Backbone as numpy.savetxt, mean C-alpha at the origin, in Angstrom:
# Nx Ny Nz CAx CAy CAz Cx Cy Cz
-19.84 -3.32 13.24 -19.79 -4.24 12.09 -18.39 -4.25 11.50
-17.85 -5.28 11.51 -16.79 -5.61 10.50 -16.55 -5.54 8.67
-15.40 -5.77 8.31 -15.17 -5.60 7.19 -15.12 -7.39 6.50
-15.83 -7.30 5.41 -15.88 -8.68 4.65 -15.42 -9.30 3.47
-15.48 -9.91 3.12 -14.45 -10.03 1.08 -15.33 -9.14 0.21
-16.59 -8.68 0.78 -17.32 -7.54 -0.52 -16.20 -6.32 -0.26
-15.89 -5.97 0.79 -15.29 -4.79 1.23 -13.60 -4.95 0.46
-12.92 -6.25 0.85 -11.84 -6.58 0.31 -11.55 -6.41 -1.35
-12.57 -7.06 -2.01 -12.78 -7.27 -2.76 -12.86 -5.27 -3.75
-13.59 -4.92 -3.20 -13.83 -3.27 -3.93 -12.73 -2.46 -3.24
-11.72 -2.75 -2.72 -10.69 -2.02 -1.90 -9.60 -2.36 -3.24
-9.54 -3.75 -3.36 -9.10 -3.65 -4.66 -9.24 -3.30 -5.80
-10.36 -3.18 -6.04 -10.99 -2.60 -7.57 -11.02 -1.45 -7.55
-10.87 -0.19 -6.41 -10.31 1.38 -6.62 -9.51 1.12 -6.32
-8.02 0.48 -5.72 -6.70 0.73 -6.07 -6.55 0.39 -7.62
-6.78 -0.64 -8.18 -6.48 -0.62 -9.53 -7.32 1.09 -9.77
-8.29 1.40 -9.65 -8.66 2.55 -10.59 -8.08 3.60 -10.17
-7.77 3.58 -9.34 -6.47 4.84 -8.44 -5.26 4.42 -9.42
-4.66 3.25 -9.63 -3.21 3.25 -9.76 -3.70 3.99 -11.52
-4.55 3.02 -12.33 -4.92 3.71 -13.89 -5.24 5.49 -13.55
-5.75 5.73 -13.11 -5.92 7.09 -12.88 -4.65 8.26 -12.38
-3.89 7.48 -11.51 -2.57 8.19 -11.28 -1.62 7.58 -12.12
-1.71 6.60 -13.12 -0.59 6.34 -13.66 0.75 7.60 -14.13
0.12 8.16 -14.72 0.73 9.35 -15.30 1.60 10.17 -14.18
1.19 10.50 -13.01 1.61 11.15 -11.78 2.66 9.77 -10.83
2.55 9.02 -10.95 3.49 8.15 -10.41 4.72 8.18 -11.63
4.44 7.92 -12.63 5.96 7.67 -13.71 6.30 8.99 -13.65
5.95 10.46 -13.73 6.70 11.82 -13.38 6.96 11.37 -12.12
6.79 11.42 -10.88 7.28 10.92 -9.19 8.70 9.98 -9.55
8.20 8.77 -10.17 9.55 8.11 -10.36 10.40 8.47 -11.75
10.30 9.43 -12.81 11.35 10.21 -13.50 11.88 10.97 -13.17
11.32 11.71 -11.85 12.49 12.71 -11.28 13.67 11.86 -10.52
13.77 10.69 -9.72 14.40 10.21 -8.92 14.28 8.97 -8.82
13.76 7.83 -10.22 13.90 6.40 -10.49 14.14 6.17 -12.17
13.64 5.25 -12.00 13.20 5.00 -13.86 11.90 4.88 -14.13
11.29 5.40 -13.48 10.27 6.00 -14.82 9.18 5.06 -14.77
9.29 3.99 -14.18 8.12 2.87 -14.50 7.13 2.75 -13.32
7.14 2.88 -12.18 6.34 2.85 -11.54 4.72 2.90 -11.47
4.25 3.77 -11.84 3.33 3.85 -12.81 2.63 2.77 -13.40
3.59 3.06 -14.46 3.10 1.67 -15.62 3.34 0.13 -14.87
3.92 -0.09 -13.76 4.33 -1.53 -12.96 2.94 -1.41 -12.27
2.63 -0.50 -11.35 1.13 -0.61 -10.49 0.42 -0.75 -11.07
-0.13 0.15 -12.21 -1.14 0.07 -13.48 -1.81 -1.19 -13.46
-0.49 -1.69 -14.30 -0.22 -3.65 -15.06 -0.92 -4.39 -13.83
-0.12 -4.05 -12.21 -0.18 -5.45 -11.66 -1.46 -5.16 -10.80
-2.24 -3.84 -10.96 -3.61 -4.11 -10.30 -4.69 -4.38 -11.13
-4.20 -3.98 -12.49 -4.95 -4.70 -13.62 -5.17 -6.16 -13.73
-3.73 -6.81 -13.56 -4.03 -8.43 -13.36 -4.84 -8.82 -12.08
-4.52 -7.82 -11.17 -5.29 -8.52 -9.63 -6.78 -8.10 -9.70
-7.42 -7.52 -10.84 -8.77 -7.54 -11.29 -9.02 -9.14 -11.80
-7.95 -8.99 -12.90 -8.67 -10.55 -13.70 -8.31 -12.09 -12.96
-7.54 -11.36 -11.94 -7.75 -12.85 -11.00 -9.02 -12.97 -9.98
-9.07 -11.61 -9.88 -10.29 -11.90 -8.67 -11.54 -12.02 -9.14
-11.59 -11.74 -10.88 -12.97 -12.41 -11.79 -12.56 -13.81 -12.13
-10.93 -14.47 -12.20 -10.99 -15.75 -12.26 -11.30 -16.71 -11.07
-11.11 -16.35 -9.61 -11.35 -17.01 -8.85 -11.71 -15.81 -7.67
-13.04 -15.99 -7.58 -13.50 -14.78 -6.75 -13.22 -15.54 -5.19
-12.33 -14.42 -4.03 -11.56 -15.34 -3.04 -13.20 -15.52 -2.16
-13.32 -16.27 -1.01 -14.52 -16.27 -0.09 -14.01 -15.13 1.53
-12.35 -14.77 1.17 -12.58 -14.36 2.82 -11.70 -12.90 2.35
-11.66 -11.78 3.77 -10.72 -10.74 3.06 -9.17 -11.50 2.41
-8.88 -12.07 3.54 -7.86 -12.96 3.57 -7.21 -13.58 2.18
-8.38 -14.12 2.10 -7.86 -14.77 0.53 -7.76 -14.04 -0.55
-8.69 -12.69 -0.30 -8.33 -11.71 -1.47 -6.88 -11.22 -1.19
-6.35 -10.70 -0.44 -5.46 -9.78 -0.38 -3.82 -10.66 -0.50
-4.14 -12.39 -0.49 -3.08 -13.01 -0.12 -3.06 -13.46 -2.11
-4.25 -13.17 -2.92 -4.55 -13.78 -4.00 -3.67 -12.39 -4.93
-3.76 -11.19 -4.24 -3.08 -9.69 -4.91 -2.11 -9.88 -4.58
-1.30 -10.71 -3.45 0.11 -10.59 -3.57 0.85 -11.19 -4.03
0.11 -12.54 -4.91 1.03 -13.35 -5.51 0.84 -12.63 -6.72
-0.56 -12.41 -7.41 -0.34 -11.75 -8.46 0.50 -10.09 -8.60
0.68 -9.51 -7.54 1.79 -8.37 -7.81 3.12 -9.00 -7.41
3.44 -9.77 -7.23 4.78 -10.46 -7.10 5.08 -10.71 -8.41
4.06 -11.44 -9.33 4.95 -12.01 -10.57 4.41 -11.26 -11.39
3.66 -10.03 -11.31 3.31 -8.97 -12.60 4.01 -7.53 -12.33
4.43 -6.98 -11.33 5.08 -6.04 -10.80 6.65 -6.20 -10.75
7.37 -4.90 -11.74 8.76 -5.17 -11.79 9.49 -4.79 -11.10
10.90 -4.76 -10.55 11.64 -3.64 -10.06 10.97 -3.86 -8.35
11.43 -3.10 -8.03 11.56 -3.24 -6.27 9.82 -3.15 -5.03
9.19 -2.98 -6.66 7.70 -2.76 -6.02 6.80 -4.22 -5.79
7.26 -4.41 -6.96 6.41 -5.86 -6.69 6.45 -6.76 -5.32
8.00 -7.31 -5.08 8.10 -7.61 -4.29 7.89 -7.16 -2.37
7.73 -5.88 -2.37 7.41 -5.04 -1.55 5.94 -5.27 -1.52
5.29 -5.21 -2.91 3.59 -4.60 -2.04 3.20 -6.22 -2.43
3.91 -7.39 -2.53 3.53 -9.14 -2.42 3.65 -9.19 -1.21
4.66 -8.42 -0.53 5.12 -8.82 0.86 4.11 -8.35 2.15
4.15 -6.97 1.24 3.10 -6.60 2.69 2.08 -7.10 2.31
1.40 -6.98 1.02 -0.44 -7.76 1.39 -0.25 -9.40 1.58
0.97 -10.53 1.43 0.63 -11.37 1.99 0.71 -11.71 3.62
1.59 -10.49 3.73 1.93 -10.45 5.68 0.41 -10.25 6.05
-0.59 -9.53 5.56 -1.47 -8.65 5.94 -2.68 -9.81 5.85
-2.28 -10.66 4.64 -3.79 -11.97 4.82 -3.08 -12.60 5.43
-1.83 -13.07 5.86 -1.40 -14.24 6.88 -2.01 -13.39 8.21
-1.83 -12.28 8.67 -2.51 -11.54 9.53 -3.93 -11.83 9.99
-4.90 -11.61 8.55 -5.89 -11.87 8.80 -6.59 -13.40 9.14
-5.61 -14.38 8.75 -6.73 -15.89 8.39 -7.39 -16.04 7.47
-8.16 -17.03 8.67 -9.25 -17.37 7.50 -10.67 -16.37 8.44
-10.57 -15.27 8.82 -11.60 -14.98 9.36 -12.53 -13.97 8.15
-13.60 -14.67 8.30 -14.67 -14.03 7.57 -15.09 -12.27 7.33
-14.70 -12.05 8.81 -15.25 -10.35 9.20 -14.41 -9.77 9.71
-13.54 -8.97 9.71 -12.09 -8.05 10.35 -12.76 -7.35 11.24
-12.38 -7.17 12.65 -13.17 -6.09 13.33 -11.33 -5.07 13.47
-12.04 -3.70 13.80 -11.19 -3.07 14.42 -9.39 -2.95 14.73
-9.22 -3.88 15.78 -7.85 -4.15 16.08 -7.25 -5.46 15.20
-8.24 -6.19 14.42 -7.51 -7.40 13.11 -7.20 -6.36 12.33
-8.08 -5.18 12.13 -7.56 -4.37 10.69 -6.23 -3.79 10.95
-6.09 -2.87 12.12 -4.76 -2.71 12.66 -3.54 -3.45 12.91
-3.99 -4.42 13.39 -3.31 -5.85 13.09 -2.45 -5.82 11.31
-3.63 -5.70 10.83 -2.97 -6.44 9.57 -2.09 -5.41 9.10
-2.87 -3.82 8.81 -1.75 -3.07 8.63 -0.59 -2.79 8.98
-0.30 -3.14 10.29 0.98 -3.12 10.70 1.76 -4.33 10.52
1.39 -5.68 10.36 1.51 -6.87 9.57 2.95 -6.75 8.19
1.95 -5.51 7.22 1.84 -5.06 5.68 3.19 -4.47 6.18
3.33 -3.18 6.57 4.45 -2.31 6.78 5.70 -3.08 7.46
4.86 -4.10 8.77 6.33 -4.76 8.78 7.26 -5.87 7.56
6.33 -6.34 7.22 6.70 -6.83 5.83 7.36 -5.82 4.84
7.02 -4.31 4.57 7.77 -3.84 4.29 9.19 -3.74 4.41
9.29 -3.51 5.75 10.78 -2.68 6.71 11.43 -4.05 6.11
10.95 -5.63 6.23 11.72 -6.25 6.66 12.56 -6.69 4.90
11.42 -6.95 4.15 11.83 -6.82 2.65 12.92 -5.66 2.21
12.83 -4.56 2.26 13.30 -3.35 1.57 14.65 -2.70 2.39
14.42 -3.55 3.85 15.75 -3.56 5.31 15.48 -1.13 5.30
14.24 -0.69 5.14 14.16 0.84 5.03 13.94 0.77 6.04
14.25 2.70 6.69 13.61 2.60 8.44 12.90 4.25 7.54
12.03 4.70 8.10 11.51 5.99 8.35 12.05 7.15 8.29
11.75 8.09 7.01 13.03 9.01 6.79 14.14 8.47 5.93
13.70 7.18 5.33 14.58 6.72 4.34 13.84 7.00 3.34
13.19 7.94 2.80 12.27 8.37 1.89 12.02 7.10 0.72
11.12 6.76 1.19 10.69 5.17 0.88 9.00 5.33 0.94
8.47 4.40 0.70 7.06 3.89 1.09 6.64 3.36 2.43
8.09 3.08 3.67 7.59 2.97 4.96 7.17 4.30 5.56
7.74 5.66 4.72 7.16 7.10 5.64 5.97 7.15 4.80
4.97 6.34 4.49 3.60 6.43 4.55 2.92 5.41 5.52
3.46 4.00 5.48 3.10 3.12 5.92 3.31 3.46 7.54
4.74 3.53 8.05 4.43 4.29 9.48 3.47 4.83 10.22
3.63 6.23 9.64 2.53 7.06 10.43 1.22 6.31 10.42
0.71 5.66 8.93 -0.39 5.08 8.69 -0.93 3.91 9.75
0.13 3.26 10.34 -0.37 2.42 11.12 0.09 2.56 12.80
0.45 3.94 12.88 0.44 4.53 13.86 -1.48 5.10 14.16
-1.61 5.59 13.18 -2.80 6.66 13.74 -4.10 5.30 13.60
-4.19 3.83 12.84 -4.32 2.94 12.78 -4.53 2.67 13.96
-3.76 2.18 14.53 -3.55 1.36 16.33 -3.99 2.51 17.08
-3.95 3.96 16.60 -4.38 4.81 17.65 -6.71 4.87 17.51
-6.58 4.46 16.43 -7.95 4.87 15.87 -8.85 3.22 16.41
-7.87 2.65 16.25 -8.72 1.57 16.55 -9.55 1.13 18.41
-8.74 1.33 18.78 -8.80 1.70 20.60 -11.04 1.75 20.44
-11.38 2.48 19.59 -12.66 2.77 19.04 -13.94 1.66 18.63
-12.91 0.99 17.88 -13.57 -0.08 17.03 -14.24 0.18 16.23
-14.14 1.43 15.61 -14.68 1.49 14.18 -14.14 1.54 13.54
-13.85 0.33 12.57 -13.21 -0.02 11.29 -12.88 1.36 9.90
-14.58 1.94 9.80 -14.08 2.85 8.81 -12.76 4.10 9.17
-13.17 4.67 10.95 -12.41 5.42 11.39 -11.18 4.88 11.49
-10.60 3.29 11.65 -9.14 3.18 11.43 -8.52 3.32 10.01
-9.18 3.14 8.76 -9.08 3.16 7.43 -8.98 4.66 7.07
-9.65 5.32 7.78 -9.52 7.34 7.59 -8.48 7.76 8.14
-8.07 7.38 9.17 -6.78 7.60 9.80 -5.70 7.22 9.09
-5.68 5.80 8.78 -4.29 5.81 8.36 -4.18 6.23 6.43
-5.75 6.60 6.26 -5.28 6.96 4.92 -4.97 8.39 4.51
-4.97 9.05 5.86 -4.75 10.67 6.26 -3.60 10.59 6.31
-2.76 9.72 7.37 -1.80 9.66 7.72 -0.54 9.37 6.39
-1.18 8.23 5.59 -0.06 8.20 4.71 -0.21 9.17 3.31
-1.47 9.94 3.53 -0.77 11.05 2.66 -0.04 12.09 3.32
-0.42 12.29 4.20 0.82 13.31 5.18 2.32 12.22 4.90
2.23 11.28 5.50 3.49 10.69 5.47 4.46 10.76 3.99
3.49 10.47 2.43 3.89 10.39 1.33 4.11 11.99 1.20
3.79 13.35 1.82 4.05 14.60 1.55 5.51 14.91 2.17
5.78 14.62 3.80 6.50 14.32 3.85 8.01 13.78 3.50
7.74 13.24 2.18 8.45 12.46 1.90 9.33 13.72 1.09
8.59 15.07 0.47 9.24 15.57 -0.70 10.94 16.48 -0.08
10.98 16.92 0.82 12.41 17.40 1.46 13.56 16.34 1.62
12.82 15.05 1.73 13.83 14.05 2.57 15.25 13.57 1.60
16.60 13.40 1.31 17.42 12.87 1.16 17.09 11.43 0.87
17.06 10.68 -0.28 16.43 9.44 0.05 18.15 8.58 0.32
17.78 7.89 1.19 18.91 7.04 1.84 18.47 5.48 1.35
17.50 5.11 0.24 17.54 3.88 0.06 17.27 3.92 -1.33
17.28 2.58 -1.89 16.72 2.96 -3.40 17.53 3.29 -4.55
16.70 3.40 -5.43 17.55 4.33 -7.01 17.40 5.46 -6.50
16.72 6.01 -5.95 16.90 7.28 -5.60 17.79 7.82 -4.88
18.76 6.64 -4.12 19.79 7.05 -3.19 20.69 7.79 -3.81
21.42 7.06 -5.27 22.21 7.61 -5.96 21.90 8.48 -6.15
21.04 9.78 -6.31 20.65 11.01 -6.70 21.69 11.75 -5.26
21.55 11.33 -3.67 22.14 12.11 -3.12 21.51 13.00 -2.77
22.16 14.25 -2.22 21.02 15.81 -2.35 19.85 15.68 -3.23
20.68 15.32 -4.30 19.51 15.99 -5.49 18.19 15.53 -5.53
18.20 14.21 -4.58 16.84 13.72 -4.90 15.75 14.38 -3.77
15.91 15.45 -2.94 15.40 16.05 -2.11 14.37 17.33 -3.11
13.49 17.33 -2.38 12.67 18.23 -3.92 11.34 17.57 -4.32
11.52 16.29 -4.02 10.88 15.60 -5.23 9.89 13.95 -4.11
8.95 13.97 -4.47 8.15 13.06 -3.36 8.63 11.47 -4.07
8.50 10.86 -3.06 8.75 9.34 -3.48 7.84 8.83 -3.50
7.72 7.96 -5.06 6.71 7.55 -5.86 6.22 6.29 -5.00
7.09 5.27 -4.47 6.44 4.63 -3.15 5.12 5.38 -2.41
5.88 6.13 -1.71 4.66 6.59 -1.07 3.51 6.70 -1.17
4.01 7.84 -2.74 2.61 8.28 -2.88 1.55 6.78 -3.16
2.45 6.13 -3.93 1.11 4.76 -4.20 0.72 4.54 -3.05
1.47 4.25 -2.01 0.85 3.70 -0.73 -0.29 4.46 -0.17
-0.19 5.78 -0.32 -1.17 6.20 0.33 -2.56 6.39 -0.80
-2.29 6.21 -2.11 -3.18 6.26 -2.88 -4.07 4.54 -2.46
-3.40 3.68 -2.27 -4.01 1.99 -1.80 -4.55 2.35 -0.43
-4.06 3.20 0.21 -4.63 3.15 1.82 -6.01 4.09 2.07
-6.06 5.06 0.69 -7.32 5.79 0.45 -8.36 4.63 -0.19
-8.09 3.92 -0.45 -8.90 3.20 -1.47 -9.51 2.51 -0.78
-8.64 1.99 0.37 -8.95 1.23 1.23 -10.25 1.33 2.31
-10.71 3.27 2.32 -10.66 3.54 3.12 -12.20 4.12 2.25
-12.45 4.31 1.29 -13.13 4.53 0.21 -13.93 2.93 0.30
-13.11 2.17 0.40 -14.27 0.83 0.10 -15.27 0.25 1.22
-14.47 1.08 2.45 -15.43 1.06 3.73 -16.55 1.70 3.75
-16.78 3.19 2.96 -17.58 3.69 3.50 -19.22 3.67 2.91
């Protein structure tokens, strides 16, 4: 069995309650090695992508996830917005207009999302960014899917990008506000990440 806009639909409604719930732990993540807002930017813009999806409830995954990226494009400040507009609209152009995601569409799309990342943010892996969650994530993704069970590709890569977002805390960040830190920003996990892998749990949470 595939995944449907009920599934889409509540994948979004625990990332918003993930992002309100970690708010506090993302703005410490980005005060050690940004400004501070991160947090409060995810908060805001999965809060609005609630009251759009009670203003116009979408009919396909598709239309939900392409309906969250316009609204985190113009409610999300600073370098995130445009990043997580990019990947969830790569990810419903991915999907269509298809009703039910099986397996290798879900993989599909995630790797869709992340390339939309790389290509927005120009980060590679080890640029202590939000692609060293998204990576691995749609590595173990394409590896999980081979299966065709949808929930098992959603466990994988939401394993993967918290390993990947742990990862992240030794690394030198080479992109970003955090670049300017230099050394110093080594120590300290990148608040990218961690959201990413907090959305890819959620994701993964709404399957089961």
């Amino acid at each position: 069995m595939g995944l449907d806009v009920n599934w889409a639909v509540k994948w979004l409604t625990l990332s918003a309650q993930a992002m309100a719930e970690h708010r506090v732990e993302l703005i410490e993540l980005d005060r050690a090695i940004g400004d501070s807002d991160h947090g409060e930017n995810m908060d805001r813009g999965f809060q609005a992508v609630l009251n759009k999806l009670a203003e116009s409830p979408p009919e396909t995954p598709g239309a939900a996830l392409k309906l969250t990226a316009m609204t985190l494009m113009s409610k999300v400040g600073g370098a995130a917005g445009p990043l997580y507009g990019t990947a969830f609209l790569r990810a419903a152009t991915a999907l269509g207009d298809t009703p039910d995601v099986d397996a290798p569409a879900l993989a599909a799309a995630l790797a869709a999302a992340r390339d939309g990342i790389v290509a927005r943010g120009k980060a590679e892996s080890g640029d202590k960014t939000m692609v060293d969650a998204w990576t691995p994530a749609v590595e173990a993704a394409e590896a999980a899917a081979t299966d065709g069970d949808v929930l098992a590709v959603l466990i994988a890569a939401a394993e993967a990008a918290e390993a990947g977002a742990v990862a992240t805390d030794p690394l030198v960040a080479r992109k970003g506000r955090a670049s300017y830190l230099g050394e110093r920003s080594a120590g300290h996990r990148d608040p990218g990440a961690a959201s990413s892998a907090l959305i890819l749990r959620a994701a993964a949470g709404a399957a089961a």
